[in-house]
């Protein structure tokens, strides 16, 4: 069974912001796989489906980004998720060019507060993550203002493609393993 978590902030004011790449990818997966809403459990919206032969839970923590660890920990414990092989976390990354994906089997939080909280609560960095590039903040900008801002219409097209790529990468991980997805998606966009 896989637990696929998309990070973001709940509420209309945060929809389609740079910080909600995880939520947007979960929404793309819900549409792609036609996943029914399961409700709210452990302060996270979730839905269940089967992909190939694997049971999958899609989750959006409702605790706001910086407190994502609690809902993820509780959901993983409840469903007895093997963190190293069955957890996938999707989130934004300012160190990657807009639309660039980076899939890793483990790693630090890299300054991302949502990931810091998840790593702290889970007690490990050994779990799969898909980072969706949103680009570096412009000089002189406040980081919070930047990540809570929206993309320009021109940027949005590439970002929408990246969200679809991230959803496809999740499906590849579930069906073929993380190494196959890393080989396919961890390359520079042309």
mmCIF file of C-alpha atoms in Angstrom:
data_model
loop_
_atom_site.group_PDB
_atom_site.id
_atom_site.type_symbol
_atom_site.label_atom_id
_atom_site.label_comp_id
_atom_site.label_asym_id
_atom_site.label_seq_id
_atom_site.Cartn_x
_atom_site.Cartn_y
_atom_site.Cartn_z
ATOM 1 C CA UNK A 1 0.000 0.000 0.000
ATOM 2 C CA UNK A 2 1.273 3.464 -0.897
ATOM 3 C CA UNK A 3 0.608 6.697 0.972
ATOM 4 C CA UNK A 4 1.027 9.608 -1.447
ATOM 5 C CA UNK A 5 1.098 12.993 0.275
ATOM 6 C CA UNK A 6 0.925 16.339 -1.480
ATOM 7 C CA UNK A 7 2.022 19.325 0.593
ATOM 8 C CA UNK A 8 0.266 22.662 0.510
ATOM 9 C CA UNK A 9 -1.939 25.028 2.455
ATOM 10 C CA UNK A 10 -5.724 24.641 2.641
ATOM 11 C CA UNK A 11 -8.033 27.487 1.662
ATOM 12 C CA UNK A 12 -8.934 29.386 -1.485
ATOM 13 C CA UNK A 13 -6.346 32.084 -0.829
ATOM 14 C CA UNK A 14 -3.569 29.486 -1.320
ATOM 15 C CA UNK A 15 -4.948 27.741 -4.429
ATOM 16 C CA UNK A 16 -2.507 27.630 -7.373
ATOM 17 C CA UNK A 17 0.330 29.231 -5.373
ATOM 18 C CA UNK A 18 3.940 28.093 -5.699
ATOM 19 C CA UNK A 19 3.746 26.460 -2.251
ATOM 20 C CA UNK A 20 0.807 24.236 -3.296
ATOM 21 C CA UNK A 21 2.559 22.082 -5.903
ATOM 22 C CA UNK A 22 1.863 19.010 -3.763
ATOM 23 C CA UNK A 23 -1.859 19.750 -3.461
ATOM 24 C CA UNK A 24 -2.053 20.467 -7.207
ATOM 25 C CA UNK A 25 -0.364 17.141 -8.016
ATOM 26 C CA UNK A 26 -2.754 15.248 -5.727
ATOM 27 C CA UNK A 27 -5.658 16.978 -7.519
ATOM 28 C CA UNK A 28 -4.207 15.839 -10.866
ATOM 29 C CA UNK A 29 -3.965 12.250 -9.546
ATOM 30 C CA UNK A 30 -7.537 12.366 -8.224
ATOM 31 C CA UNK A 31 -8.721 13.356 -11.685
ATOM 32 C CA UNK A 32 -6.422 10.907 -13.523
ATOM 33 C CA UNK A 33 -7.407 7.921 -11.378
ATOM 34 C CA UNK A 34 -10.996 9.041 -10.625
ATOM 35 C CA UNK A 35 -10.425 8.752 -6.865
ATOM 36 C CA UNK A 36 -13.501 9.236 -4.655
ATOM 37 C CA UNK A 37 -13.203 11.540 -1.640
ATOM 38 C CA UNK A 38 -12.631 9.422 1.441
ATOM 39 C CA UNK A 39 -13.240 12.177 3.930
ATOM 40 C CA UNK A 40 -10.966 13.671 6.566
ATOM 41 C CA UNK A 41 -8.826 11.558 8.869
ATOM 42 C CA UNK A 42 -5.976 12.735 11.106
ATOM 43 C CA UNK A 43 -6.400 16.315 9.875
ATOM 44 C CA UNK A 44 -5.887 15.306 6.268
ATOM 45 C CA UNK A 45 -8.234 14.969 3.293
ATOM 46 C CA UNK A 46 -7.793 11.570 1.712
ATOM 47 C CA UNK A 47 -9.096 9.143 -0.870
ATOM 48 C CA UNK A 48 -8.305 5.506 -1.671
ATOM 49 C CA UNK A 49 -7.935 3.677 -4.962
ATOM 50 C CA UNK A 50 -6.047 0.819 -6.611
ATOM 51 C CA UNK A 51 -3.369 1.463 -9.247
ATOM 52 C CA UNK A 52 -2.250 -1.648 -11.071
ATOM 53 C CA UNK A 53 -2.224 -4.146 -8.237
ATOM 54 C CA UNK A 54 -1.299 -1.615 -5.521
ATOM 55 C CA UNK A 55 -3.622 -0.028 -2.989
ATOM 56 C CA UNK A 56 -3.040 3.726 -2.859
ATOM 57 C CA UNK A 57 -4.061 6.470 -0.430
ATOM 58 C CA UNK A 58 -3.869 10.068 -1.632
ATOM 59 C CA UNK A 59 -3.593 12.680 1.122
ATOM 60 C CA UNK A 60 -3.564 16.457 1.520
ATOM 61 C CA UNK A 61 -2.652 17.488 5.098
ATOM 62 C CA UNK A 62 -4.952 20.268 6.342
ATOM 63 C CA UNK A 63 -2.592 21.414 9.101
ATOM 64 C CA UNK A 64 -0.915 24.098 6.965
ATOM 65 C CA UNK A 65 2.485 23.523 5.432
ATOM 66 C CA UNK A 66 4.740 24.003 8.445
ATOM 67 C CA UNK A 67 2.826 21.425 10.535
ATOM 68 C CA UNK A 68 2.463 18.707 7.878
ATOM 69 C CA UNK A 69 4.327 16.096 9.915
ATOM 70 C CA UNK A 70 1.547 15.289 12.388
ATOM 71 C CA UNK A 71 -1.099 14.281 9.828
ATOM 72 C CA UNK A 72 1.481 12.348 7.757
ATOM 73 C CA UNK A 73 2.785 10.487 10.813
ATOM 74 C CA UNK A 74 -0.701 9.586 12.035
ATOM 75 C CA UNK A 75 -1.910 8.403 8.616
ATOM 76 C CA UNK A 76 1.281 6.372 8.040
ATOM 77 C CA UNK A 77 0.993 4.746 11.468
ATOM 78 C CA UNK A 78 -2.713 3.963 11.065
ATOM 79 C CA UNK A 79 -2.238 2.260 7.678
ATOM 80 C CA UNK A 80 1.090 0.652 8.716
ATOM 81 C CA UNK A 81 2.984 2.308 5.860
ATOM 82 C CA UNK A 82 6.615 1.264 5.380
ATOM 83 C CA UNK A 83 8.151 4.747 5.229
ATOM 84 C CA UNK A 84 11.139 3.747 3.117
ATOM 85 C CA UNK A 85 9.195 1.903 0.410
ATOM 86 C CA UNK A 86 5.548 3.046 0.576
ATOM 87 C CA UNK A 87 5.565 6.793 1.322
ATOM 88 C CA UNK A 88 5.815 9.454 -1.423
ATOM 89 C CA UNK A 89 5.785 13.167 -0.520
ATOM 90 C CA UNK A 90 5.310 15.808 -3.239
ATOM 91 C CA UNK A 91 6.249 19.448 -2.657
ATOM 92 C CA UNK A 92 7.609 22.673 -4.155
ATOM 93 C CA UNK A 93 11.333 23.442 -4.437
ATOM 94 C CA UNK A 94 12.810 26.910 -4.992
ATOM 95 C CA UNK A 95 16.221 25.426 -5.856
ATOM 96 C CA UNK A 96 14.886 23.876 -9.068
ATOM 97 C CA UNK A 97 13.944 25.720 -12.233
ATOM 98 C CA UNK A 98 10.180 26.150 -12.713
ATOM 99 C CA UNK A 99 8.721 22.881 -13.947
ATOM 100 C CA UNK A 100 11.827 20.796 -13.214
ATOM 101 C CA UNK A 101 11.238 17.573 -11.246
ATOM 102 C CA UNK A 102 13.653 15.876 -8.882
ATOM 103 C CA UNK A 103 12.851 12.479 -7.365
ATOM 104 C CA UNK A 104 14.871 11.236 -4.407
ATOM 105 C CA UNK A 105 14.701 8.156 -2.156
ATOM 106 C CA UNK A 106 15.940 10.136 0.848
ATOM 107 C CA UNK A 107 17.422 13.459 1.798
ATOM 108 C CA UNK A 108 17.321 16.475 4.030
ATOM 109 C CA UNK A 109 14.528 19.019 4.125
ATOM 110 C CA UNK A 110 16.659 21.467 2.154
ATOM 111 C CA UNK A 111 15.162 24.419 4.031
ATOM 112 C CA UNK A 112 11.546 23.422 3.290
ATOM 113 C CA UNK A 113 9.566 23.847 6.525
ATOM 114 C CA UNK A 114 6.889 21.293 5.634
ATOM 115 C CA UNK A 115 9.561 18.670 4.997
ATOM 116 C CA UNK A 116 11.420 19.654 8.178
ATOM 117 C CA UNK A 117 8.288 18.905 10.188
ATOM 118 C CA UNK A 118 7.649 15.592 8.407
ATOM 119 C CA UNK A 119 11.248 14.431 8.925
ATOM 120 C CA UNK A 120 11.101 15.507 12.580
ATOM 121 C CA UNK A 121 7.805 13.693 13.210
ATOM 122 C CA UNK A 122 8.733 10.536 11.283
ATOM 123 C CA UNK A 123 12.257 10.403 12.706
ATOM 124 C CA UNK A 124 13.771 9.602 9.309
ATOM 125 C CA UNK A 125 14.854 11.170 6.017
ATOM 126 C CA UNK A 126 14.534 7.806 4.251
ATOM 127 C CA UNK A 127 11.357 8.161 2.207
ATOM 128 C CA UNK A 128 10.620 8.991 -1.403
ATOM 129 C CA UNK A 129 9.962 12.575 -2.400
ATOM 130 C CA UNK A 130 9.114 14.357 -5.620
ATOM 131 C CA UNK A 131 10.222 17.973 -5.725
ATOM 132 C CA UNK A 132 8.529 20.273 -8.249
ATOM 133 C CA UNK A 133 10.628 23.281 -9.169
ATOM 134 C CA UNK A 134 9.099 26.724 -8.742
ATOM 135 C CA UNK A 135 12.296 28.734 -9.292
ATOM 136 C CA UNK A 136 14.372 30.900 -7.003
ATOM 137 C CA UNK A 137 12.842 33.951 -5.378
ATOM 138 C CA UNK A 138 13.819 37.222 -6.993
ATOM 139 C CA UNK A 139 16.421 39.261 -5.146
ATOM 140 C CA UNK A 140 14.868 41.489 -2.506
ATOM 141 C CA UNK A 141 11.671 39.438 -2.223
ATOM 142 C CA UNK A 142 10.491 37.909 1.033
ATOM 143 C CA UNK A 143 10.531 34.101 0.723
ATOM 144 C CA UNK A 144 7.033 33.685 2.215
ATOM 145 C CA UNK A 145 5.602 36.264 -0.196
ATOM 146 C CA UNK A 146 7.268 34.487 -3.107
ATOM 147 C CA UNK A 147 6.135 30.924 -2.334
ATOM 148 C CA UNK A 148 2.629 32.100 -1.437
ATOM 149 C CA UNK A 149 2.432 34.032 -4.709
ATOM 150 C CA UNK A 150 1.012 32.804 -7.993
ATOM 151 C CA UNK A 151 2.674 32.100 -11.305
ATOM 152 C CA UNK A 152 2.346 34.426 -14.268
ATOM 153 C CA UNK A 153 0.123 33.219 -17.122
ATOM 154 C CA UNK A 154 3.279 32.468 -19.116
ATOM 155 C CA UNK A 155 4.816 30.399 -16.271
ATOM 156 C CA UNK A 156 1.516 28.614 -15.568
ATOM 157 C CA UNK A 157 1.591 26.541 -18.779
ATOM 158 C CA UNK A 158 4.965 25.024 -17.883
ATOM 159 C CA UNK A 159 3.909 24.507 -14.282
ATOM 160 C CA UNK A 160 0.720 22.704 -15.354
ATOM 161 C CA UNK A 161 2.910 20.388 -17.473
ATOM 162 C CA UNK A 162 5.188 19.801 -14.469
ATOM 163 C CA UNK A 163 2.193 18.882 -12.314
ATOM 164 C CA UNK A 164 1.124 16.333 -14.942
ATOM 165 C CA UNK A 165 4.716 15.028 -15.069
ATOM 166 C CA UNK A 166 4.755 14.707 -11.271
ATOM 167 C CA UNK A 167 1.459 12.772 -11.402
ATOM 168 C CA UNK A 168 2.908 10.497 -14.113
ATOM 169 C CA UNK A 169 6.050 10.019 -11.991
ATOM 170 C CA UNK A 170 3.915 8.924 -9.030
ATOM 171 C CA UNK A 171 2.162 6.375 -11.226
ATOM 172 C CA UNK A 172 5.516 5.111 -12.512
ATOM 173 C CA UNK A 173 6.813 4.712 -8.942
ATOM 174 C CA UNK A 174 3.712 2.753 -7.937
ATOM 175 C CA UNK A 175 3.831 0.487 -11.009
ATOM 176 C CA UNK A 176 7.561 0.205 -11.757
ATOM 177 C CA UNK A 177 9.493 1.462 -8.737
ATOM 178 C CA UNK A 178 11.295 4.650 -7.794
ATOM 179 C CA UNK A 179 14.448 3.908 -9.829
ATOM 180 C CA UNK A 180 12.463 3.802 -13.080
ATOM 181 C CA UNK A 181 10.858 7.157 -12.245
ATOM 182 C CA UNK A 182 14.209 8.700 -11.288
ATOM 183 C CA UNK A 183 15.707 7.595 -14.621
ATOM 184 C CA UNK A 184 12.759 9.058 -16.526
ATOM 185 C CA UNK A 185 12.173 12.349 -14.716
ATOM 186 C CA UNK A 186 15.473 13.438 -13.096
ATOM 187 C CA UNK A 187 16.767 15.192 -16.186
ATOM 188 C CA UNK A 188 16.880 18.834 -17.179
ATOM 189 C CA UNK A 189 13.937 20.162 -19.122
ATOM 190 C CA UNK A 190 14.880 21.373 -22.569
#
